[in-house]
mmCIF file of C-alpha atoms and ligand atoms in Angstrom:
data_model
loop_
_atom_site.group_PDB
_atom_site.id
_atom_site.type_symbol
_atom_site.label_atom_id
_atom_site.label_comp_id
_atom_site.label_asym_id
_atom_site.label_seq_id
_atom_site.Cartn_x
_atom_site.Cartn_y
_atom_site.Cartn_z
ATOM 1 C CA MET A 699 -26.831 24.879 7.974
ATOM 2 C CA THR A 700 -28.505 25.037 4.178
ATOM 3 C CA GLU A 701 -30.090 28.660 2.951
ATOM 4 C CA ALA A 702 -33.406 26.603 2.725
ATOM 5 C CA GLN A 703 -33.127 25.350 5.944
ATOM 6 C CA LEU A 704 -32.206 29.025 7.473
ATOM 7 C CA ARG A 705 -35.061 30.584 5.166
ATOM 8 C CA GLU A 706 -37.639 28.260 6.604
ATOM 9 C CA GLU A 707 -36.118 29.242 10.235
ATOM 10 C CA ILE A 708 -36.338 32.938 9.505
ATOM 11 C CA CYS A 709 -39.898 32.535 8.755
ATOM 12 C CA TRP A 710 -41.043 29.842 11.883
ATOM 13 C CA PHE A 711 -38.970 32.898 13.979
ATOM 14 C CA GLY A 712 -41.035 35.638 11.688
ATOM 15 C CA LYS A 713 -44.923 33.906 12.129
ATOM 16 C CA SER A 714 -43.682 32.322 16.221
ATOM 17 C CA MET A 715 -43.253 36.228 16.780
ATOM 18 C CA PHE A 716 -46.343 37.392 15.016
ATOM 19 C CA ASP A 717 -48.154 35.015 16.525
ATOM 20 C CA ARG A 718 -47.019 35.680 20.231
ATOM 21 C CA GLY A 719 -47.956 39.966 19.824
ATOM 22 C CA LEU A 720 -44.099 40.434 19.613
ATOM 23 C CA THR A 721 -44.885 42.410 16.909
ATOM 24 C CA ALA A 722 -47.536 44.182 14.696
ATOM 25 C CA GLY A 723 -48.688 44.400 10.742
ATOM 26 C CA SER A 724 -46.073 45.073 8.638
ATOM 27 C CA SER A 725 -43.391 46.107 11.297
ATOM 28 C CA GLY A 726 -40.096 44.346 12.198
ATOM 29 C CA ASN A 727 -37.634 42.673 10.248
ATOM 30 C CA ILE A 728 -35.371 39.947 10.537
ATOM 31 C CA SER A 729 -32.247 39.226 8.780
ATOM 32 C CA ALA A 730 -29.395 36.338 8.910
ATOM 33 C CA ARG A 731 -26.374 35.442 7.084
ATOM 34 C CA VAL A 732 -25.162 33.102 3.526
ATOM 35 C CA ASP A 733 -22.104 33.132 2.998
ATOM 36 C CA ASP A 734 -21.131 36.797 1.403
ATOM 37 C CA ALA A 735 -24.587 38.029 1.309
ATOM 38 C CA TRP A 736 -27.389 38.090 3.267
ATOM 39 C CA ILE A 737 -31.276 36.917 4.195
ATOM 40 C CA MET A 738 -33.994 39.540 4.588
ATOM 41 C CA THR A 739 -37.648 40.133 5.436
ATOM 42 C CA PRO A 740 -38.975 42.024 2.667
ATOM 43 C CA THR A 741 -40.695 45.520 2.332
ATOM 44 C CA ASN A 742 -44.120 45.428 3.336
ATOM 45 C CA ALA A 743 -43.776 42.111 5.069
ATOM 46 C CA CYS A 744 -45.900 40.774 7.444
ATOM 47 C CA LEU A 745 -43.815 38.906 9.862
ATOM 48 C CA GLY A 746 -46.580 36.509 10.578
ATOM 49 C CA ARG A 747 -47.039 35.015 6.458
ATOM 50 C CA LEU A 748 -43.302 35.254 4.784
ATOM 51 C CA ASP A 749 -42.982 32.550 1.970
ATOM 52 C CA PRO A 750 -39.842 31.413 1.891
ATOM 53 C CA ALA A 751 -39.017 32.172 -1.606
ATOM 54 C CA ARG A 752 -39.539 35.302 -1.461
ATOM 55 C CA LEU A 753 -37.536 36.838 1.162
ATOM 56 C CA SER A 754 -34.836 38.902 -0.268
ATOM 57 C CA LYS A 755 -30.928 37.781 -0.253
ATOM 58 C CA VAL A 756 -29.036 41.030 -0.485
ATOM 59 C CA ASP A 757 -25.496 42.061 -1.129
ATOM 60 C CA ASP A 758 -23.034 44.123 1.949
ATOM 61 C CA GLU A 759 -24.406 47.611 0.256
ATOM 62 C CA GLY A 760 -28.182 46.892 0.661
ATOM 63 C CA ASN A 761 -28.251 45.898 -2.980
ATOM 64 C CA THR A 762 -31.335 42.880 -4.035
ATOM 65 C CA ILE A 763 -29.016 40.030 -4.934
ATOM 66 C CA SER A 764 -32.450 38.196 -5.747
ATOM 67 C CA GLY A 765 -36.243 38.257 -4.337
ATOM 68 C CA ASP A 766 -38.695 40.728 -2.797
ATOM 69 C CA LYS A 767 -36.975 44.685 -1.960
ATOM 70 C CA PRO A 768 -36.013 44.160 0.950
ATOM 71 C CA THR A 769 -36.629 45.841 4.533
ATOM 72 C CA LYS A 770 -36.336 49.550 4.169
ATOM 73 C CA GLU A 771 -34.002 49.437 7.931
ATOM 74 C CA SER A 772 -31.975 46.865 5.879
ATOM 75 C CA PHE A 773 -29.468 49.495 6.750
ATOM 76 C CA LEU A 774 -30.146 48.772 10.359
ATOM 77 C CA HIS A 775 -28.772 45.706 9.832
ATOM 78 C CA LEU A 776 -25.784 45.958 7.957
ATOM 79 C CA ALA A 777 -23.959 48.442 9.885
ATOM 80 C CA MET A 778 -24.598 45.551 13.001
ATOM 81 C CA TYR A 779 -22.890 43.369 10.639
ATOM 82 C CA ARG A 780 -20.402 44.961 9.349
ATOM 83 C CA GLN A 781 -19.393 46.111 12.715
ATOM 84 C CA ARG A 782 -19.580 42.557 14.521
ATOM 85 C CA PRO A 783 -17.908 39.585 11.821
ATOM 86 C CA ASP A 784 -18.713 36.865 13.920
ATOM 87 C CA ALA A 785 -22.887 38.052 13.497
ATOM 88 C CA GLY A 786 -24.883 35.874 12.306
ATOM 89 C CA ALA A 787 -28.629 37.167 12.147
ATOM 90 C CA VAL A 788 -30.056 40.666 13.270
ATOM 91 C CA VAL A 789 -34.087 40.644 14.808
ATOM 92 C CA HIS A 790 -35.075 44.342 14.246
ATOM 93 C CA LEU A 791 -38.859 44.567 16.311
ATOM 94 C CA HIS A 792 -41.321 47.318 17.287
ATOM 95 C CA SER A 793 -42.114 45.515 20.733
ATOM 96 C CA THR A 794 -44.656 47.359 22.902
ATOM 97 C CA HIS A 795 -42.327 46.738 26.204
ATOM 98 C CA SER A 796 -39.216 47.641 24.958
ATOM 99 C CA VAL A 797 -40.400 50.845 22.716
ATOM 100 C CA ALA A 798 -42.693 52.135 25.677
ATOM 101 C CA VAL A 799 -38.716 51.798 28.076
ATOM 102 C CA SER A 800 -37.695 53.375 24.913
ATOM 103 C CA VAL A 801 -39.670 56.782 25.480
ATOM 104 C CA LEU A 802 -39.006 57.522 29.150
ATOM 105 C CA ALA A 803 -37.203 60.485 29.614
ATOM 106 C CA ASP A 804 -35.405 59.805 32.769
ATOM 107 C CA VAL A 805 -34.038 56.778 31.824
ATOM 108 C CA ASP A 806 -29.883 56.357 31.649
ATOM 109 C CA PRO A 807 -29.087 56.187 27.891
ATOM 110 C CA GLU A 808 -26.018 53.640 29.065
ATOM 111 C CA GLN A 809 -28.476 51.141 31.094
ATOM 112 C CA PRO A 810 -32.189 52.017 30.499
ATOM 113 C CA ILE A 811 -33.233 48.760 31.880
ATOM 114 C CA PRO A 812 -31.143 47.682 34.849
ATOM 115 C CA PRO A 813 -29.990 44.112 35.558
ATOM 116 C CA ILE A 814 -33.390 42.761 37.059
ATOM 117 C CA THR A 815 -32.843 39.018 35.981
ATOM 118 C CA ALA A 816 -30.311 36.774 35.325
ATOM 119 C CA TYR A 817 -30.715 35.639 32.453
ATOM 120 C CA TYR A 818 -31.228 39.459 31.399
ATOM 121 C CA VAL A 819 -27.852 39.849 31.455
ATOM 122 C CA MET A 820 -26.771 36.933 29.835
ATOM 123 C CA LYS A 821 -28.448 37.170 27.060
ATOM 124 C CA ILE A 822 -28.177 41.285 26.323
ATOM 125 C CA GLY A 823 -25.459 41.808 28.417
ATOM 126 C CA LYS A 824 -24.921 46.193 28.227
ATOM 127 C CA LEU A 825 -28.273 47.630 25.703
ATOM 128 C CA LYS A 826 -27.092 50.802 25.084
ATOM 129 C CA LEU A 827 -30.218 53.388 24.192
ATOM 130 C CA LEU A 828 -29.575 55.765 21.191
ATOM 131 C CA PRO A 829 -31.411 59.217 20.656
ATOM 132 C CA TYR A 830 -33.729 59.643 18.400
ATOM 133 C CA TYR A 831 -34.008 59.519 14.861
ATOM 134 C CA ALA A 832 -36.335 59.769 11.768
ATOM 135 C CA PRO A 833 -37.172 56.052 10.367
ATOM 136 C CA GLY A 834 -34.659 55.728 6.993
ATOM 137 C CA ASP A 835 -32.693 59.056 8.182
ATOM 138 C CA LEU A 836 -29.521 57.707 7.104
ATOM 139 C CA ALA A 837 -27.748 59.146 10.868
ATOM 140 C CA LEU A 838 -29.495 56.026 12.773
ATOM 141 C CA ALA A 839 -27.917 53.247 11.163
ATOM 142 C CA ASN A 840 -24.179 55.791 11.393
ATOM 143 C CA ALA A 841 -25.532 56.018 15.302
ATOM 144 C CA VAL A 842 -25.840 51.754 15.204
ATOM 145 C CA ARG A 843 -23.059 51.414 13.864
ATOM 146 C CA GLU A 844 -20.576 54.301 16.231
ATOM 147 C CA VAL A 845 -21.592 51.532 18.910
ATOM 148 C CA ALA A 846 -22.266 48.321 17.892
ATOM 149 C CA ASP A 847 -18.279 47.269 18.331
ATOM 150 C CA ARG A 848 -19.324 47.416 21.677
ATOM 151 C CA HIS A 849 -23.477 46.365 21.995
ATOM 152 C CA HIS A 850 -24.832 43.073 20.234
ATOM 153 C CA ALA A 851 -28.078 44.751 21.668
ATOM 154 C CA VAL A 852 -28.923 48.612 21.293
ATOM 155 C CA LEU A 853 -32.706 50.069 21.833
ATOM 156 C CA LEU A 854 -33.575 52.985 19.501
ATOM 157 C CA ALA A 855 -35.443 55.477 21.068
ATOM 158 C CA ASN A 856 -38.814 56.007 20.183
ATOM 159 C CA HIS A 857 -38.431 52.889 17.324
ATOM 160 C CA GLY A 858 -37.054 49.828 19.138
ATOM 161 C CA PRO A 859 -34.678 47.090 20.054
ATOM 162 C CA VAL A 860 -31.725 45.962 17.234
ATOM 163 C CA VAL A 861 -30.402 42.631 17.987
ATOM 164 C CA ALA A 862 -27.577 40.491 16.420
ATOM 165 C CA GLY A 863 -26.739 37.349 17.776
ATOM 166 C CA LYS A 864 -24.183 34.377 16.513
ATOM 167 C CA ASP A 865 -26.951 32.963 14.703
ATOM 168 C CA LEU A 866 -30.961 33.271 14.523
ATOM 169 C CA ALA A 867 -32.118 31.814 17.226
ATOM 170 C CA THR A 868 -29.913 33.511 19.604
ATOM 171 C CA ALA A 869 -30.640 36.502 18.391
ATOM 172 C CA ALA A 870 -34.120 36.110 18.134
ATOM 173 C CA TYR A 871 -34.303 34.701 22.190
ATOM 174 C CA ALA A 872 -32.099 37.310 22.855
ATOM 175 C CA THR A 873 -34.741 39.971 21.830
ATOM 176 C CA GLU A 874 -37.921 38.103 23.180
ATOM 177 C CA GLU A 875 -35.647 37.799 26.730
ATOM 178 C CA LEU A 876 -34.993 42.048 26.151
ATOM 179 C CA GLU A 877 -39.054 42.612 25.914
ATOM 180 C CA GLU A 878 -39.740 40.414 28.777
ATOM 181 C CA THR A 879 -37.429 41.984 31.019
ATOM 182 C CA ALA A 880 -39.268 45.227 29.624
ATOM 183 C CA ARG A 881 -42.031 43.709 31.095
ATOM 184 C CA LEU A 882 -40.793 43.101 34.462
ATOM 185 C CA PHE A 883 -38.921 46.793 34.204
ATOM 186 C CA LEU A 884 -42.321 48.386 33.927
ATOM 187 C CA LEU A 885 -44.012 46.723 36.006
ATOM 188 C CA LEU A 886 -41.672 47.059 38.488
ATOM 189 C CA ARG A 887 -41.683 51.206 37.737
ATOM 190 C CA GLY A 888 -41.800 52.963 41.457
ATOM 191 C CA GLU A 889 -40.850 49.969 43.547
ATOM 192 C CA LYS A 890 -38.205 50.152 45.265
ATOM 193 C CA LEU A 891 -35.631 47.225 43.923
ATOM 194 C CA LYS A 892 -33.038 44.583 44.664
ATOM 195 C CA LEU A 893 -31.198 45.008 41.540
ATOM 196 C CA LEU A 894 -27.941 42.226 40.692
ATOM 197 C CA SER A 895 -24.793 43.715 42.490
ATOM 198 C CA ALA A 896 -22.206 44.475 40.476
ATOM 199 C CA ALA A 897 -19.803 41.472 41.782
ATOM 200 C CA GLU A 898 -22.805 39.338 39.981
ATOM 201 C CA VAL A 899 -23.133 40.767 36.845
ATOM 202 C CA GLY A 900 -19.428 41.016 37.117
ATOM 203 C CA GLU A 901 -19.358 37.107 37.303
ATOM 204 C CA LEU A 902 -22.280 36.473 34.951
ATOM 205 C CA THR A 903 -20.224 37.581 32.237
ATOM 206 C CA SER A 904 -17.182 36.617 33.094
ATOM 207 C CA ARG A 905 -19.190 33.045 32.635
ATOM 208 C CA TYR A 906 -21.433 34.091 30.658
ATOM 209 C CA PRO A 907 -19.975 36.678 27.709
ATOM 210 C CA THR A 908 -22.732 38.148 25.247
HETATM 211 ZN ZN1 ZN B 541 -38.075 49.793 13.382
#
């Protein structure tokens, strides 16, 4: 894929997610790898109205090479890429149901959402809930960096998910799967559940490694 095509794809996914209420206002950000740099959505940009020509191009220190100033959350993306050399894209949203799960006081940080569907296991695998830090706090990037080699999807407490994928479509679809599974999980709160067994999860993760 050329850089021009990738820029178009970032704008397409941004609008698609915005139009379906997966992100609101100027929240959420998307990045993708090109050669030795990253294309990122700009700071204060609405994902529904991105301009391919104004997307930020940044180096691996987060410095702007061209385009508008990058998202203030660029460090979250770079923390993920540093630990995951195979990652081609990262999506971060403040999507309602995922954020709602991140606020629950009694969830297990090692498994904030249990294995309720096969596709959740196949696309997200082991989600890790990270403690709350204020947006912009570098401790947040450090917390992501510490676990990113083992988790391609993390949930920032009282904030939202950060999900890496081999390409943008993979990262975007995984983020959407997480949001839909969070919604299901909340719908089912208080019900007696029949979760996938450890053997069923093991079979899926060996057949479909994330
Ligand atoms: Zn955020």
